[in-house]
Short mmCIF file of C-alpha atoms in Angstrom, two decimals:
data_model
loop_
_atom_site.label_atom_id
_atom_site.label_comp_id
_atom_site.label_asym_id
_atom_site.label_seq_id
_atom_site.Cartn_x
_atom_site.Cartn_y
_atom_site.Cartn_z
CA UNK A 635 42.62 91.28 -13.79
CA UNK A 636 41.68 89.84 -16.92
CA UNK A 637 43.10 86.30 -17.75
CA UNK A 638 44.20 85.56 -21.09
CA UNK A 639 42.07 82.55 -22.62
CA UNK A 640 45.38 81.04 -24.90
CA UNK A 641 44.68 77.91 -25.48
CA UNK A 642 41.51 77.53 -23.62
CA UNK A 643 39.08 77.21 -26.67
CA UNK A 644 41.16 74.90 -28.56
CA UNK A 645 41.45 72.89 -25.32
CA UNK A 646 37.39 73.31 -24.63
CA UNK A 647 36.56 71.88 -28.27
CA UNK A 648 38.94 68.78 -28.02
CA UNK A 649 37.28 67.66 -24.73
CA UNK A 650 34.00 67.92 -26.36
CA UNK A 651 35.32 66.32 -29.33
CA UNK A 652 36.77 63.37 -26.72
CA UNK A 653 33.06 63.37 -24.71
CA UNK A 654 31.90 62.52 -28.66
CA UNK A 655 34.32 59.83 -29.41
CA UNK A 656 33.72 57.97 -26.32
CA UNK A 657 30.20 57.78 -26.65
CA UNK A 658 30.32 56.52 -29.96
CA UNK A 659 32.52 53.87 -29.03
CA UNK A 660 30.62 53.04 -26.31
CA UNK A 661 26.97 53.37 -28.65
CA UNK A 662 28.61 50.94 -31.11
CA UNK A 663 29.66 48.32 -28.58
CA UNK A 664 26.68 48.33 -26.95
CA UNK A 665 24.51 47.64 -30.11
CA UNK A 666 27.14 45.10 -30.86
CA UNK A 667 26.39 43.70 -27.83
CA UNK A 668 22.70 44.03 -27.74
CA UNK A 669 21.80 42.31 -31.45
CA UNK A 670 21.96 38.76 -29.97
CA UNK A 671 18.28 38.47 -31.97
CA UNK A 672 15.52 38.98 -29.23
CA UNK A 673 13.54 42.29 -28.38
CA UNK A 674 15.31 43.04 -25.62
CA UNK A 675 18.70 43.42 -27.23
CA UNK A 676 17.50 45.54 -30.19
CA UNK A 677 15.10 47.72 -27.63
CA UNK A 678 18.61 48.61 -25.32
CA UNK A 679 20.31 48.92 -28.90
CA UNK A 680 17.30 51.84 -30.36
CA UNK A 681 17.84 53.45 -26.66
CA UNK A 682 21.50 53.93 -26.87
CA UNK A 683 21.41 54.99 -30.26
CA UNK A 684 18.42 57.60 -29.04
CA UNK A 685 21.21 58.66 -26.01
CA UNK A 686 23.73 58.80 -28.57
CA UNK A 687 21.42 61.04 -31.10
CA UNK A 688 20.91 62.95 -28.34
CA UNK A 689 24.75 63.81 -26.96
CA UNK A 690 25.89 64.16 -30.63
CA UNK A 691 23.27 66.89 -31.32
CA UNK A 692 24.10 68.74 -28.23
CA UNK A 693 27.73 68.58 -28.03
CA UNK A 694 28.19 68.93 -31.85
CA UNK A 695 28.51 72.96 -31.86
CA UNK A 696 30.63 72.57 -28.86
CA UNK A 697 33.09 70.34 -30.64
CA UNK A 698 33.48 72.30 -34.03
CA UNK A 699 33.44 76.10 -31.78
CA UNK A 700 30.47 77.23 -33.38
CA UNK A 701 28.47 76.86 -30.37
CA UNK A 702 29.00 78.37 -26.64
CA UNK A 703 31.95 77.24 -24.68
CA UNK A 704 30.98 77.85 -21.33
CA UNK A 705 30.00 75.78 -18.39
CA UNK A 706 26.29 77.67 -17.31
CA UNK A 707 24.95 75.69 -20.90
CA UNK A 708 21.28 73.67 -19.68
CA UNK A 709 22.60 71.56 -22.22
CA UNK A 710 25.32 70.09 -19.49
CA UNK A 711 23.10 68.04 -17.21
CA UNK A 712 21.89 66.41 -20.44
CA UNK A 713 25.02 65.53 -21.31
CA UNK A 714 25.84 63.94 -17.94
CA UNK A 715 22.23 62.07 -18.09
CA UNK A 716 23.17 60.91 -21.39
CA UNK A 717 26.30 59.42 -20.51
CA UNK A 718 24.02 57.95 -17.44
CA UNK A 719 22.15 56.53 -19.71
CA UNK A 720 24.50 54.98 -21.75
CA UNK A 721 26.45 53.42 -18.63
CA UNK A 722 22.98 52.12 -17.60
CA UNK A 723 22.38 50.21 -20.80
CA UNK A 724 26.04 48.98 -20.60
CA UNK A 725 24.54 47.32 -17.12
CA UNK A 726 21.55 45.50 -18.39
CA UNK A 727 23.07 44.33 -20.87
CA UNK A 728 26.14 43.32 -18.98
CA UNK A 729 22.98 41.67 -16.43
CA UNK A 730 21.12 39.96 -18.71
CA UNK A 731 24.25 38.22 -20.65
CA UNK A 732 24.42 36.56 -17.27
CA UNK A 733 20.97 35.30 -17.19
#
C-alpha cells in the first residue's frame, strides 16, 4: 500500500524553514554577545556566522521545495554538526562571560 503524502511536503519545508529561523536567531545573539571588543569575541562571532553560512546554504532548497525532501540527504549530519556548533559557541561564550 501506497500512502498518500497530503500535507507532508508542505509540513517538510516549514520544519526546514523553522531549523532556519532558529539558527538565525541564535547566529545573531551570539554575535551580539560575542562583540564585547577583544579577539576572542569577534573570532566565536566569524565562526557562528561560518556555521550559520553553512546551515543556510544547505537547508535553503529544503525550505523553498526546490531541493530533496527526504531523510537519506549527507547533507543531514551537517546540519546536526552545525547546530553543534552553534550550541558550542553559545557555551564559550556563556564560559568566558564568567571569567
Amino acid at each position: 500500500m501506497t500512502g498518500d503524502p497530503g500535507l507532508q511536503p508542505e509540513r517538510t519545508r516549514l520544519a526546514w524553514r523553522r531549523t532556519l529561523l532558529a539558527l538565525t536567531a541564535v547566529t545573531v545573539l551570539t554575535v551580539r554577545l560575542a562583540l564585547t571588543g577583544d579577539t576572542t569575541g569577534a573570532v566565536l562571532a566569524g565562526v557562528a556566522i561560518a556555521d550559520w553560512a553553512v546551515a543556510l546554504t544547505l537547508c535553503w532548497g529544503r525550505a523553498v521545495g526546490s531541493g530533496p525532501m527526504g531523510g537519506t540527504s549527507r547533507t543531514m549530519p551537517v546540519i546536526a554538526l552545525a547546530a553543534v556548533g552553534q550550541a558550542a559557541v553559545g557555551v564559550l561564550l556563556t564560559v568566558r562571560g564568567l571569567w
